[in-house]
Amino acid sequence: MTLRRGTIAALTALVLSVGLALPVLVVAQGLAVQRVAIERLYPRVRWINTPTVARWLDGPEASRPVLLDAREADEFAVSHLARARRIDPDTTSFDDLDLGPGARIVVYCSIGWRSGAIADRLREAGYSDVYNLEGGIFKWANEDRELRRAGPRGRASEDADKVHPYDAVWGRMLDPDRRAPLP
């Protein structure tokens, strides 16, 4: 059976239009709709909003959560939340974290997909007070909250104002003045 040129052209146009429209749909959905999709994949993961995390971080040292940044090293190098520790988003072992099972842990990534996976694995590993940061570092930055980056040559961290956009599509969820250029 052979396809006619018109049918092939129509199929090609359809594939191209879907491929070109997908990035627009992802951005148009925004962070709130992404949360719904992430919750479906990780239904047992608890979420925490940015004002609550900011309040916890401003509180007494003993009540501050452990912040785990579940992004790649190059993303973390551009900026991260103050006092955050980077964790490989693909890790399945948490022994090197040196945390008690009752530690309060907030995991974040760009918008919540990778951190949702880590939060779910932490919960399965026995950590009971684990949260996924709603909207991730993108929402945190868009709300003009504090960002840090490692200082030059291993010096103390310094203020940062840009966030690694992950890629050209997802980065559109960052305010333009918060979006670092892609390498």
mmCIF file of C-alpha atoms in Angstrom:
data_model
loop_
_atom_site.group_PDB
_atom_site.id
_atom_site.type_symbol
_atom_site.label_atom_id
_atom_site.label_comp_id
_atom_site.label_asym_id
_atom_site.label_seq_id
_atom_site.Cartn_x
_atom_site.Cartn_y
_atom_site.Cartn_z
ATOM 1 C CA MET A 1 0.000 0.000 0.000
ATOM 2 C CA THR A 2 1.483 3.341 -0.973
ATOM 3 C CA LEU A 3 0.657 6.647 0.530
ATOM 4 C CA ARG A 4 -0.160 9.493 -1.731
ATOM 5 C CA ARG A 5 1.936 12.622 -1.693
ATOM 6 C CA GLY A 6 -0.916 14.592 -0.147
ATOM 7 C CA THR A 7 -1.231 12.137 2.728
ATOM 8 C CA ILE A 8 2.515 12.182 3.358
ATOM 9 C CA ALA A 9 2.541 15.975 3.280
ATOM 10 C CA ALA A 10 -0.395 16.127 5.706
ATOM 11 C CA LEU A 11 1.263 13.681 8.115
ATOM 12 C CA THR A 12 4.526 15.599 7.922
ATOM 13 C CA ALA A 13 2.719 18.865 8.642
ATOM 14 C CA LEU A 14 0.921 17.282 11.599
ATOM 15 C CA VAL A 15 4.133 15.915 13.119
ATOM 16 C CA LEU A 16 5.900 19.248 12.666
ATOM 17 C CA SER A 17 3.038 21.262 14.133
ATOM 18 C CA VAL A 18 2.808 19.020 17.199
ATOM 19 C CA GLY A 19 6.581 19.185 17.642
ATOM 20 C CA LEU A 20 6.584 22.963 17.374
ATOM 21 C CA ALA A 21 3.522 23.410 19.598
ATOM 22 C CA LEU A 22 4.758 21.197 22.439
ATOM 23 C CA PRO A 23 7.156 23.777 23.929
ATOM 24 C CA VAL A 24 4.418 26.408 23.861
ATOM 25 C CA LEU A 25 2.021 24.039 25.642
ATOM 26 C CA VAL A 26 4.580 23.202 28.329
ATOM 27 C CA VAL A 27 5.167 26.873 29.121
ATOM 28 C CA ALA A 28 1.480 27.776 28.890
ATOM 29 C CA GLN A 29 0.639 25.082 31.427
ATOM 30 C CA GLY A 30 2.850 26.757 33.982
ATOM 31 C CA LEU A 31 4.105 25.530 37.309
ATOM 32 C CA ALA A 32 0.680 24.807 38.832
ATOM 33 C CA VAL A 33 -0.286 22.331 36.126
ATOM 34 C CA GLN A 34 3.148 20.723 36.314
ATOM 35 C CA ARG A 35 2.539 20.080 40.007
ATOM 36 C CA VAL A 36 -0.627 18.123 39.179
ATOM 37 C CA ALA A 37 1.329 15.930 36.759
ATOM 38 C CA ILE A 38 4.142 15.399 39.275
ATOM 39 C CA GLU A 39 1.638 14.498 42.010
ATOM 40 C CA ARG A 40 0.185 11.808 39.753
ATOM 41 C CA LEU A 41 3.615 10.254 39.322
ATOM 42 C CA TYR A 42 4.604 10.582 43.009
ATOM 43 C CA PRO A 43 1.309 10.550 44.942
ATOM 44 C CA ARG A 44 2.903 9.910 48.351
ATOM 45 C CA VAL A 45 5.257 12.889 48.196
ATOM 46 C CA ARG A 46 4.312 15.854 50.382
ATOM 47 C CA TRP A 47 4.670 19.390 49.063
ATOM 48 C CA ILE A 48 5.756 22.574 50.793
ATOM 49 C CA ASN A 49 5.266 26.124 49.552
ATOM 50 C CA THR A 50 7.987 28.745 49.259
ATOM 51 C CA PRO A 51 6.760 31.068 52.063
ATOM 52 C CA THR A 52 6.836 28.189 54.564
ATOM 53 C CA VAL A 53 10.351 27.149 53.546
ATOM 54 C CA ALA A 54 11.512 30.779 53.773
ATOM 55 C CA ARG A 55 10.025 31.000 57.281
ATOM 56 C CA TRP A 56 11.741 27.738 58.305
ATOM 57 C CA LEU A 57 15.069 29.020 56.975
ATOM 58 C CA ASP A 58 14.713 32.257 58.951
ATOM 59 C CA GLY A 59 13.942 30.325 62.144
ATOM 60 C CA PRO A 60 16.261 28.901 64.774
ATOM 61 C CA GLU A 61 19.126 26.770 63.472
ATOM 62 C CA ALA A 62 17.751 23.620 65.115
ATOM 63 C CA SER A 63 14.452 23.865 63.219
ATOM 64 C CA ARG A 64 15.903 24.627 59.782
ATOM 65 C CA PRO A 65 15.371 21.949 57.163
ATOM 66 C CA VAL A 66 18.100 20.206 55.231
ATOM 67 C CA LEU A 67 17.882 21.540 51.663
ATOM 68 C CA LEU A 68 18.738 19.088 48.893
ATOM 69 C CA ASP A 69 19.176 20.428 45.368
ATOM 70 C CA ALA A 70 18.360 17.609 42.923
ATOM 71 C CA ARG A 71 19.802 19.283 39.827
ATOM 72 C CA GLU A 72 22.950 18.612 37.842
ATOM 73 C CA ALA A 73 26.273 20.107 38.970
ATOM 74 C CA ASP A 74 26.303 22.762 36.230
ATOM 75 C CA GLU A 75 22.828 23.938 37.276
ATOM 76 C CA PHE A 76 23.837 24.054 40.957
ATOM 77 C CA ALA A 77 26.976 26.048 40.090
ATOM 78 C CA VAL A 78 24.902 28.881 38.576
ATOM 79 C CA SER A 79 22.811 29.279 41.734
ATOM 80 C CA HIS A 80 21.068 27.423 44.531
ATOM 81 C CA LEU A 81 19.201 28.111 47.744
ATOM 82 C CA ALA A 82 21.400 29.190 50.652
ATOM 83 C CA ARG A 83 22.805 26.213 52.593
ATOM 84 C CA ALA A 84 21.582 23.728 49.971
ATOM 85 C CA ARG A 85 23.506 20.534 49.329
ATOM 86 C CA ARG A 86 23.525 19.076 45.842
ATOM 87 C CA ILE A 87 22.334 15.515 45.436
ATOM 88 C CA ASP A 88 22.617 13.549 42.216
ATOM 89 C CA PRO A 89 19.080 13.356 40.797
ATOM 90 C CA ASP A 90 19.650 9.710 39.861
ATOM 91 C CA THR A 91 20.921 8.546 43.250
ATOM 92 C CA THR A 92 19.270 5.656 45.022
ATOM 93 C CA SER A 93 21.535 5.591 48.094
ATOM 94 C CA PHE A 94 21.301 8.196 50.827
ATOM 95 C CA ASP A 95 23.896 6.842 53.284
ATOM 96 C CA ASP A 96 26.358 9.649 52.518
ATOM 97 C CA LEU A 97 23.786 12.291 53.554
ATOM 98 C CA ASP A 98 24.468 11.457 57.209
ATOM 99 C CA LEU A 99 20.918 12.359 58.264
ATOM 100 C CA GLY A 100 18.739 10.810 60.895
ATOM 101 C CA PRO A 101 15.409 9.343 59.742
ATOM 102 C CA GLY A 102 13.568 12.186 61.534
ATOM 103 C CA ALA A 103 15.435 14.991 59.761
ATOM 104 C CA ARG A 104 13.242 17.601 58.090
ATOM 105 C CA ILE A 105 14.249 17.557 54.418
ATOM 106 C CA VAL A 106 13.162 19.851 51.578
ATOM 107 C CA VAL A 107 14.150 18.700 48.100
ATOM 108 C CA TYR A 108 13.988 20.955 45.056
ATOM 109 C CA CYS A 109 15.021 21.059 41.417
ATOM 110 C CA SER A 110 13.975 23.383 38.590
ATOM 111 C CA ILE A 111 10.217 22.853 38.957
ATOM 112 C CA GLY A 112 9.695 19.602 40.875
ATOM 113 C CA TRP A 113 10.109 16.549 38.629
ATOM 114 C CA ARG A 114 13.581 15.416 39.703
ATOM 115 C CA SER A 115 13.059 16.497 43.303
ATOM 116 C CA GLY A 116 9.763 14.594 43.372
ATOM 117 C CA ALA A 117 11.637 11.429 42.430
ATOM 118 C CA ILE A 118 14.274 12.024 45.129
ATOM 119 C CA ALA A 119 11.625 12.859 47.751
ATOM 120 C CA ASP A 120 9.790 9.647 46.894
ATOM 121 C CA ARG A 121 12.996 7.595 47.188
ATOM 122 C CA LEU A 122 13.881 9.263 50.491
ATOM 123 C CA ARG A 123 10.442 8.398 51.841
ATOM 124 C CA GLU A 124 10.868 4.792 50.704
ATOM 125 C CA ALA A 125 14.292 4.745 52.426
ATOM 126 C CA GLY A 126 12.652 5.581 55.754
ATOM 127 C CA TYR A 127 12.892 9.366 55.950
ATOM 128 C CA SER A 128 9.529 10.571 57.195
ATOM 129 C CA ASP A 129 9.717 14.387 57.157
ATOM 130 C CA VAL A 130 10.412 14.984 53.457
ATOM 131 C CA TYR A 131 8.915 17.648 51.191
ATOM 132 C CA ASN A 132 9.111 18.641 47.531
ATOM 133 C CA LEU A 133 9.402 22.420 47.083
ATOM 134 C CA GLU A 134 6.379 23.631 45.141
ATOM 135 C CA GLY A 135 7.541 25.274 41.905
ATOM 136 C CA GLY A 136 11.188 24.473 42.641
ATOM 137 C CA ILE A 137 13.980 26.987 42.320
ATOM 138 C CA PHE A 138 12.142 28.609 39.392
ATOM 139 C CA LYS A 139 9.287 29.750 41.639
ATOM 140 C CA TRP A 140 11.724 30.652 44.433
ATOM 141 C CA ALA A 141 13.716 32.881 42.060
ATOM 142 C CA ASN A 142 10.612 34.370 40.409
ATOM 143 C CA GLU A 143 9.522 35.476 43.906
ATOM 144 C CA ASP A 144 12.861 37.292 44.278
ATOM 145 C CA ARG A 145 14.047 35.089 47.137
ATOM 146 C CA GLU A 146 17.692 34.652 48.118
ATOM 147 C CA LEU A 147 19.959 32.702 45.771
ATOM 148 C CA ARG A 148 23.611 31.811 46.292
ATOM 149 C CA ARG A 149 26.498 30.434 44.243
ATOM 150 C CA ALA A 150 29.923 29.163 45.180
ATOM 151 C CA GLY A 151 32.524 31.883 45.462
ATOM 152 C CA PRO A 152 35.608 31.893 43.253
ATOM 153 C CA ARG A 153 38.365 29.406 44.081
ATOM 154 C CA GLY A 154 36.456 27.718 46.875
ATOM 155 C CA ARG A 155 35.699 30.896 48.828
ATOM 156 C CA ALA A 156 32.447 31.378 50.713
ATOM 157 C CA SER A 157 29.266 31.533 48.704
ATOM 158 C CA GLU A 158 28.049 34.820 47.279
ATOM 159 C CA ASP A 159 24.765 36.298 46.123
ATOM 160 C CA ALA A 160 23.366 35.157 42.792
ATOM 161 C CA ASP A 161 20.484 36.523 40.756
ATOM 162 C CA LYS A 162 20.186 34.085 37.846
ATOM 163 C CA VAL A 163 19.058 30.459 37.647
ATOM 164 C CA HIS A 164 20.156 27.820 35.155
ATOM 165 C CA PRO A 165 17.106 27.433 32.866
ATOM 166 C CA TYR A 166 17.540 23.650 32.393
ATOM 167 C CA ASP A 167 16.780 24.063 28.682
ATOM 168 C CA ALA A 168 15.202 26.572 26.296
ATOM 169 C CA VAL A 169 11.665 25.234 26.855
ATOM 170 C CA TRP A 170 11.522 24.802 30.635
ATOM 171 C CA GLY A 171 13.521 27.979 31.133
ATOM 172 C CA ARG A 172 10.570 29.987 29.862
ATOM 173 C CA MET A 173 8.958 29.396 33.251
ATOM 174 C CA LEU A 174 11.640 31.641 34.736
ATOM 175 C CA ASP A 175 11.182 35.395 34.625
ATOM 176 C CA PRO A 176 13.520 36.675 31.872
ATOM 177 C CA ASP A 177 15.597 38.702 34.353
ATOM 178 C CA ARG A 178 16.171 35.523 36.407
ATOM 179 C CA ARG A 179 17.134 33.274 33.478
ATOM 180 C CA ALA A 180 20.849 32.572 33.039
ATOM 181 C CA PRO A 181 22.048 32.031 29.479
ATOM 182 C CA LEU A 182 22.345 28.430 28.354
ATOM 183 C CA PRO A 183 25.938 27.263 27.803
#
